[in-house]
Amino acid sequence: MWQGAFRSFDSCIRARLVSTAQCGSRLSLPPDQGAHPARALGLRPYRPQMSRADRREDQTGYVHKLSSATDPQAPALFRSFWMGGFEGADHVNGFGIPLDINARNGHADRLSEDYRALGRFDMRTVRESIGWRLTTERGDAAWVRIGEHARIAAAHGVQVIWSLMHYGWPTGLDPFLDPDAFVDAFGVHCRRVAQVIGAAGGIAPVWQPVNEISFLAWAASSTGLIHPHLPSEPENGFRLKCVLVRAALRAMDEIRAVQPAARFVHTDPLVHIEPPRGAGPSACAAAAAAHEHQFQAWDMLAGRQVPELGGAAHYLDILGINYYHNNQWEDGSHSRLHWHLNDTRRRPFADLAEGLWKRFRRPMCIAETGHVGEGRDAWLDHIATEVLACRARDVPIAGLCLYPVIDRPDWQTADHWHHSGLWDVPNADQGDFTRHLCVPYAERLRHWQRIVDQVSFSHPFSKTTTTMTHLIVFSHLRWDFVYQRPQHLLSRLAATRPVVFVEEPIPGAAETRLETYQPCSGVTVLRMHLPTHGAGFHDAHMAAMRDMLQAWMTQQAIEEYVVWLYTPMALPLAERLEPRGMVYDCMDELAAFDFAPPELIARENALFDTVDLVFTGGRSLYESKRSRHEDVHCFPSSVDHAHFGQTGLADHADQSALPRPRLGYYGVIDERLDLDLVAALADAHADWQIVMVGPVVKIAQESLPRRANLHWMGQRRYDELPSFLAGWDICLMPFALNASTRFISPTKTLEYLAAGKPVVSTAIRDVVLQYARVVPIAADAAAFVSACEAILAWSPQDAARFARDAAEAVSATSWDRTAGAMQTLLERFDERIIQVEDDMAPSPSRAVGTAPAAVA
């Protein structure tokens, strides 16, 4: 158990779960040992005992023959769903004081009393710890005591989940200096434990070889919580984790030699790590990576990571989930996502458990959960509700363990008791071990036992399809217009959830009709042709659009979805919808554009009051919007490296006859472009060829300057752009400085740089903030011309310096990374809402204009 002594496990996993959770992917190995991490760490590769059946099972996919989670006719994993855990940490704390929690709270001498008390709550399965350190120090007397403990459990009909290493190990063994001796000694210990407990009879036990491998690896290598403290290189945590995995594998082999049908629980905390509010792609990616590291020990046991340790699928049996109120926090700042304050960024436990189930397909139990003081009963309400949510999703939670059932003292502060048990022991330090029942906690336990025990799992493999959460996107841009932010993001998000892209309608049609097409995998575009008149999402179109959309969604059986808006003008389309959540991806300050509808600002105000998440397309937009909503994230324009970084391309045929040098621009040509500046460039040097690629929108063709060396190429396909870039010597961003460009973050900046082309820009704020080191900024036409002249006069050294700076700027982001970060944020909506009659208020689906529905 990780305790309040170190004030939260959020500090342990916020350090990437263990000091080397990140070292699992970053550990530097000698070149000749890169394929053998175990040897690189000085470990003897473990050769586990594996039968032919085991190998065949590993090759074909692991199947639990005894698990009720996969076979409804098989016996249950545990004698009772509701379990009680006794704190058994036996390590030496940071002050050099050896711990014996069961002696401190009297459990060691009151086994019968405690088991009888649990029996009155129908808790017939318990978690107990056999301290490896304590057993070794006590010698033969310890083995007598272990046998007696097992016989008492058998007499009371109690099934025990035995932890064989609960943080402590014998003096004289050093997993860092002599890992092989450590593993060997643990194997001997585990075989003898299995023999002694097996001789006691009773219900077959379940074994936990090493309690919380990931937490222990972190705590023993990077904190002062467990002696000896080794605060040195980050590799220590990973090194210890490898040793602990080997020890667990050896333990299983030794126990199976005594009890061939033995079952094993592998516990570790299940956590969620959220990026900071307003975080960009890099910070979101870092949070997602930190979240991913929690699975490393389980992956090692299963042989998915560092297979040289000897892990294999048949070793990963039951997953024990340790889950508390502080298992969720913000990356970087380490701020808790407070459960008691209903932080909206928290992920429901059912979501986390479902993700774990889908990842490993192993039966699971909640091996530790609980709270302190007056929060105990409220926390039980919360976690029991989440168990019901798991059952509604067919996520197999085979048991729930209240931990601890008898109060415990703090690890570091000996006179501080947590008041976390089903029973408190207020006078233990005076030698009075009388148990005092926490009545509110007990009453809620009885309540939830009646409810949860009546709700059973469906067979988790009986369903062959799952409901996917769609994205219903409303966009003022057409999919087949200029390929930009919406297409980049949604085509990537479509890999994990279907996308329905609803364009603004085509007015003045002869008849109402719905046009649909699929531009790429996972994306369906809806284009509505309407007889009504009006530009964009005009109110005149709304009734017909709502009817068509709902009819199509009904026909497609789309019930679970998130609404995503690119324009506030589409908000009325969502009036009849009941989405799981709503997202506003604010890519431009549309109200500043020419011909913006007068009602746009008011509609955006209403949108901010309605949506759950806001994304902005640049830093300036973020600064403008962040005070208007509590959950705004900055996702600036990014880049498709593979597309724009192509080399060796032939010049585009439509410009190949033009002489050099060539200066080029691609993008929409509208009021945001400084046409006078474009003309000045053409006039400054008649030998410069100015190539302008893109559609002309909202401005008259006759307003375009005409020069012999100025070439208007019109709109081109996305796949043509790299060929145009290949033939340019300088890329241009000749934007006007006006209201419509105040908040823009041009996507083309990184695209130009990815192609290895130098860029000159006017003083667009986001370009100045992010790219001034590599992109010259021109204050006026004369400065713009001078900057271009300077680039054309570069020496080879200048060009090489630019190439390095450009590559560094481009490497910092990608559309893949941005979409992945957004996907992490969207996962909060992938939950199911259940109701319990009489005991819980109904939880209707999320309706537009209301607060997000809570999980019932």
PDB file of C-alpha atoms in Angstrom, residues 468-616:
ATOM      1  CA  MET A 468     -17.954   3.452 -31.159  1.00  0.00           C
ATOM      2  CA  THR A 469     -18.100   7.096 -30.259  1.00  0.00           C
ATOM      3  CA  HIS A 470     -18.425   9.104 -33.484  1.00  0.00           C
ATOM      4  CA  LEU A 471     -17.312  12.656 -34.113  1.00  0.00           C
ATOM      5  CA  ILE A 472     -20.087  14.760 -35.653  1.00  0.00           C
ATOM      6  CA  VAL A 473     -18.223  17.750 -37.107  1.00  0.00           C
ATOM      7  CA  PHE A 474     -19.835  20.991 -38.300  1.00  0.00           C
ATOM      8  CA  SER A 475     -17.561  22.976 -40.602  1.00  0.00           C
ATOM      9  CA  HIS A 476     -17.792  26.216 -42.569  1.00  0.00           C
ATOM     10  CA  LEU A 477     -15.032  24.819 -44.811  1.00  0.00           C
ATOM     11  CA  ARG A 478     -15.622  22.159 -47.414  1.00  0.00           C
ATOM     12  CA  TRP A 479     -13.568  18.992 -47.233  1.00  0.00           C
ATOM     13  CA  ASP A 480     -12.479  19.337 -50.864  1.00  0.00           C
ATOM     14  CA  PHE A 481     -11.434  22.994 -50.409  1.00  0.00           C
ATOM     15  CA  VAL A 482      -7.852  23.845 -49.406  1.00  0.00           C
ATOM     16  CA  TYR A 483      -6.439  20.930 -47.399  1.00  0.00           C
ATOM     17  CA  GLN A 484      -5.746  22.397 -43.988  1.00  0.00           C
ATOM     18  CA  ARG A 485      -6.288  21.956 -40.255  1.00  0.00           C
ATOM     19  CA  PRO A 486      -9.683  20.165 -40.292  1.00  0.00           C
ATOM     20  CA  GLN A 487      -8.576  17.604 -42.854  1.00  0.00           C
ATOM     21  CA  HIS A 488      -5.216  17.000 -41.166  1.00  0.00           C
ATOM     22  CA  LEU A 489      -6.748  16.425 -37.753  1.00  0.00           C
ATOM     23  CA  LEU A 490      -9.935  14.584 -38.621  1.00  0.00           C
ATOM     24  CA  SER A 491      -8.334  12.175 -41.074  1.00  0.00           C
ATOM     25  CA  ARG A 492      -6.019  11.125 -38.232  1.00  0.00           C
ATOM     26  CA  LEU A 493      -8.689  11.003 -35.540  1.00  0.00           C
ATOM     27  CA  ALA A 494     -10.740   8.813 -37.879  1.00  0.00           C
ATOM     28  CA  ALA A 495      -8.278   6.011 -37.166  1.00  0.00           C
ATOM     29  CA  THR A 496      -9.831   5.636 -33.700  1.00  0.00           C
ATOM     30  CA  ARG A 497     -13.409   6.901 -34.136  1.00  0.00           C
ATOM     31  CA  PRO A 498     -15.679   7.415 -37.186  1.00  0.00           C
ATOM     32  CA  VAL A 499     -15.925  11.042 -38.350  1.00  0.00           C
ATOM     33  CA  VAL A 500     -19.058  12.564 -39.901  1.00  0.00           C
ATOM     34  CA  PHE A 501     -18.101  15.866 -41.535  1.00  0.00           C
ATOM     35  CA  VAL A 502     -21.157  18.108 -42.020  1.00  0.00           C
ATOM     36  CA  GLU A 503     -20.382  20.974 -44.405  1.00  0.00           C
ATOM     37  CA  GLU A 504     -22.295  24.211 -44.647  1.00  0.00           C
ATOM     38  CA  PRO A 505     -25.153  23.650 -47.126  1.00  0.00           C
ATOM     39  CA  ILE A 506     -25.397  24.508 -50.804  1.00  0.00           C
ATOM     40  CA  PRO A 507     -28.366  26.903 -51.059  1.00  0.00           C
ATOM     41  CA  GLY A 508     -30.765  27.535 -53.942  1.00  0.00           C
ATOM     42  CA  ALA A 509     -31.034  23.901 -55.015  1.00  0.00           C
ATOM     43  CA  ALA A 510     -33.926  22.733 -57.153  1.00  0.00           C
ATOM     44  CA  GLU A 511     -34.796  20.172 -54.500  1.00  0.00           C
ATOM     45  CA  THR A 512     -33.677  19.016 -51.078  1.00  0.00           C
ATOM     46  CA  ARG A 513     -31.135  16.238 -51.252  1.00  0.00           C
ATOM     47  CA  LEU A 514     -28.251  14.845 -49.238  1.00  0.00           C
ATOM     48  CA  GLU A 515     -24.939  14.171 -50.943  1.00  0.00           C
ATOM     49  CA  THR A 516     -22.496  11.874 -49.145  1.00  0.00           C
ATOM     50  CA  TYR A 517     -19.004  10.698 -49.979  1.00  0.00           C
ATOM     51  CA  GLN A 518     -15.970   9.257 -48.211  1.00  0.00           C
ATOM     52  CA  PRO A 519     -12.767  11.177 -48.981  1.00  0.00           C
ATOM     53  CA  CYS A 520     -10.612   8.897 -46.829  1.00  0.00           C
ATOM     54  CA  SER A 521     -10.915   5.955 -44.469  1.00  0.00           C
ATOM     55  CA  GLY A 522     -13.172   6.671 -41.530  1.00  0.00           C
ATOM     56  CA  VAL A 523     -14.527  10.005 -42.772  1.00  0.00           C
ATOM     57  CA  THR A 524     -17.991  10.520 -44.264  1.00  0.00           C
ATOM     58  CA  VAL A 525     -18.822  13.945 -45.684  1.00  0.00           C
ATOM     59  CA  LEU A 526     -22.439  15.162 -45.635  1.00  0.00           C
ATOM     60  CA  ARG A 527     -23.239  17.936 -48.108  1.00  0.00           C
ATOM     61  CA  MET A 528     -26.815  19.176 -47.981  1.00  0.00           C
ATOM     62  CA  HIS A 529     -28.449  20.792 -51.021  1.00  0.00           C
ATOM     63  CA  LEU A 530     -31.340  23.015 -49.968  1.00  0.00           C
ATOM     64  CA  PRO A 531     -33.867  25.205 -51.816  1.00  0.00           C
ATOM     65  CA  THR A 532     -33.567  27.914 -49.153  1.00  0.00           C
ATOM     66  CA  HIS A 533     -31.279  30.922 -49.609  1.00  0.00           C
ATOM     67  CA  GLY A 534     -28.605  32.434 -47.386  1.00  0.00           C
ATOM     68  CA  ALA A 535     -24.855  32.162 -46.939  1.00  0.00           C
ATOM     69  CA  GLY A 536     -23.246  29.546 -44.708  1.00  0.00           C
ATOM     70  CA  PHE A 537     -25.195  28.163 -41.751  1.00  0.00           C
ATOM     71  CA  HIS A 538     -28.011  30.653 -42.209  1.00  0.00           C
ATOM     72  CA  ASP A 539     -31.023  30.326 -39.917  1.00  0.00           C
ATOM     73  CA  ALA A 540     -33.192  29.665 -42.969  1.00  0.00           C
ATOM     74  CA  HIS A 541     -31.412  26.336 -43.451  1.00  0.00           C
ATOM     75  CA  MET A 542     -31.460  25.057 -39.902  1.00  0.00           C
ATOM     76  CA  ALA A 543     -34.785  23.223 -39.696  1.00  0.00           C
ATOM     77  CA  ALA A 544     -34.172  21.247 -42.860  1.00  0.00           C
ATOM     78  CA  MET A 545     -30.572  20.501 -41.927  1.00  0.00           C
ATOM     79  CA  ARG A 546     -31.571  19.202 -38.496  1.00  0.00           C
ATOM     80  CA  ASP A 547     -34.180  16.903 -40.028  1.00  0.00           C
ATOM     81  CA  MET A 548     -31.785  15.548 -42.633  1.00  0.00           C
ATOM     82  CA  LEU A 549     -29.005  15.016 -40.124  1.00  0.00           C
ATOM     83  CA  GLN A 550     -31.188  13.206 -37.605  1.00  0.00           C
ATOM     84  CA  ALA A 551     -32.731  11.005 -40.288  1.00  0.00           C
ATOM     85  CA  TRP A 552     -29.295  10.041 -41.579  1.00  0.00           C
ATOM     86  CA  MET A 553     -27.925   9.342 -38.083  1.00  0.00           C
ATOM     87  CA  THR A 554     -30.969   7.189 -37.294  1.00  0.00           C
ATOM     88  CA  GLN A 555     -30.493   5.265 -40.525  1.00  0.00           C
ATOM     89  CA  GLN A 556     -26.817   4.702 -39.656  1.00  0.00           C
ATOM     90  CA  ALA A 557     -27.669   3.750 -36.027  1.00  0.00           C
ATOM     91  CA  ILE A 558     -25.327   6.405 -34.634  1.00  0.00           C
ATOM     92  CA  GLU A 559     -26.169   6.773 -30.955  1.00  0.00           C
ATOM     93  CA  GLU A 560     -22.876   7.555 -29.227  1.00  0.00           C
ATOM     94  CA  TYR A 561     -21.150  10.685 -30.480  1.00  0.00           C
ATOM     95  CA  VAL A 562     -19.264  13.866 -29.687  1.00  0.00           C
ATOM     96  CA  VAL A 563     -20.124  17.130 -31.444  1.00  0.00           C
ATOM     97  CA  TRP A 564     -17.149  19.067 -32.846  1.00  0.00           C
ATOM     98  CA  LEU A 565     -17.610  22.587 -34.246  1.00  0.00           C
ATOM     99  CA  TYR A 566     -15.397  24.756 -36.428  1.00  0.00           C
ATOM    100  CA  THR A 567     -17.863  27.625 -36.509  1.00  0.00           C
ATOM    101  CA  PRO A 568     -20.267  28.983 -33.884  1.00  0.00           C
ATOM    102  CA  MET A 569     -22.807  29.552 -36.643  1.00  0.00           C
ATOM    103  CA  ALA A 570     -23.563  25.815 -36.682  1.00  0.00           C
ATOM    104  CA  LEU A 571     -24.555  25.700 -33.001  1.00  0.00           C
ATOM    105  CA  PRO A 572     -28.341  25.564 -33.703  1.00  0.00           C
ATOM    106  CA  LEU A 573     -27.768  22.296 -35.582  1.00  0.00           C
ATOM    107  CA  ALA A 574     -26.935  20.644 -32.263  1.00  0.00           C
ATOM    108  CA  GLU A 575     -30.174  21.628 -30.550  1.00  0.00           C
ATOM    109  CA  ARG A 576     -31.803  18.202 -30.885  1.00  0.00           C
ATOM    110  CA  LEU A 577     -28.645  16.219 -30.377  1.00  0.00           C
ATOM    111  CA  GLU A 578     -27.609  14.498 -27.151  1.00  0.00           C
ATOM    112  CA  PRO A 579     -23.827  14.179 -27.455  1.00  0.00           C
ATOM    113  CA  ARG A 580     -21.460  12.758 -24.884  1.00  0.00           C
ATOM    114  CA  GLY A 581     -19.543  16.016 -25.116  1.00  0.00           C
ATOM    115  CA  MET A 582     -18.884  19.029 -27.295  1.00  0.00           C
ATOM    116  CA  VAL A 583     -15.637  20.458 -28.682  1.00  0.00           C
ATOM    117  CA  TYR A 584     -14.930  23.823 -30.302  1.00  0.00           C
ATOM    118  CA  ASP A 585     -11.816  23.783 -32.483  1.00  0.00           C
ATOM    119  CA  CYS A 586     -11.267  27.504 -32.932  1.00  0.00           C
ATOM    120  CA  MET A 587      -8.865  27.720 -35.849  1.00  0.00           C
ATOM    121  CA  ASP A 588      -9.523  31.377 -36.765  1.00  0.00           C
ATOM    122  CA  GLU A 589     -11.098  34.518 -35.364  1.00  0.00           C
ATOM    123  CA  LEU A 590     -13.999  34.255 -37.805  1.00  0.00           C
ATOM    124  CA  ALA A 591     -15.693  37.415 -36.544  1.00  0.00           C
ATOM    125  CA  ALA A 592     -12.769  39.450 -37.906  1.00  0.00           C
ATOM    126  CA  PHE A 593     -13.150  38.109 -41.448  1.00  0.00           C
ATOM    127  CA  ASP A 594     -14.861  40.049 -44.203  1.00  0.00           C
ATOM    128  CA  PHE A 595     -18.590  39.345 -44.545  1.00  0.00           C
ATOM    129  CA  ALA A 596     -18.793  37.667 -41.134  1.00  0.00           C
ATOM    130  CA  PRO A 597     -22.461  37.206 -40.055  1.00  0.00           C
ATOM    131  CA  PRO A 598     -23.499  39.838 -37.495  1.00  0.00           C
ATOM    132  CA  GLU A 599     -24.796  37.171 -35.103  1.00  0.00           C
ATOM    133  CA  LEU A 600     -21.487  35.258 -35.036  1.00  0.00           C
ATOM    134  CA  ILE A 601     -20.163  36.888 -31.864  1.00  0.00           C
ATOM    135  CA  ALA A 602     -23.353  36.231 -29.896  1.00  0.00           C
ATOM    136  CA  ARG A 603     -23.406  32.663 -31.125  1.00  0.00           C
ATOM    137  CA  GLU A 604     -19.797  32.145 -30.098  1.00  0.00           C
ATOM    138  CA  ASN A 605     -20.641  33.429 -26.606  1.00  0.00           C
ATOM    139  CA  ALA A 606     -23.366  30.790 -26.400  1.00  0.00           C
ATOM    140  CA  LEU A 607     -20.950  28.182 -27.724  1.00  0.00           C
ATOM    141  CA  PHE A 608     -18.430  28.856 -24.961  1.00  0.00           C
ATOM    142  CA  ASP A 609     -21.199  28.317 -22.418  1.00  0.00           C
ATOM    143  CA  THR A 610     -22.097  24.982 -24.017  1.00  0.00           C
ATOM    144  CA  VAL A 611     -18.938  23.130 -25.018  1.00  0.00           C
ATOM    145  CA  ASP A 612     -16.753  20.960 -22.778  1.00  0.00           C
ATOM    146  CA  LEU A 613     -13.411  21.465 -24.537  1.00  0.00           C
ATOM    147  CA  VAL A 614     -11.914  24.300 -26.575  1.00  0.00           C
ATOM    148  CA  PHE A 615      -8.926  23.938 -28.880  1.00  0.00           C
ATOM    149  CA  THR A 616      -7.228  26.951 -30.466  1.00  0.00           C
TER     150      THR A 616
END
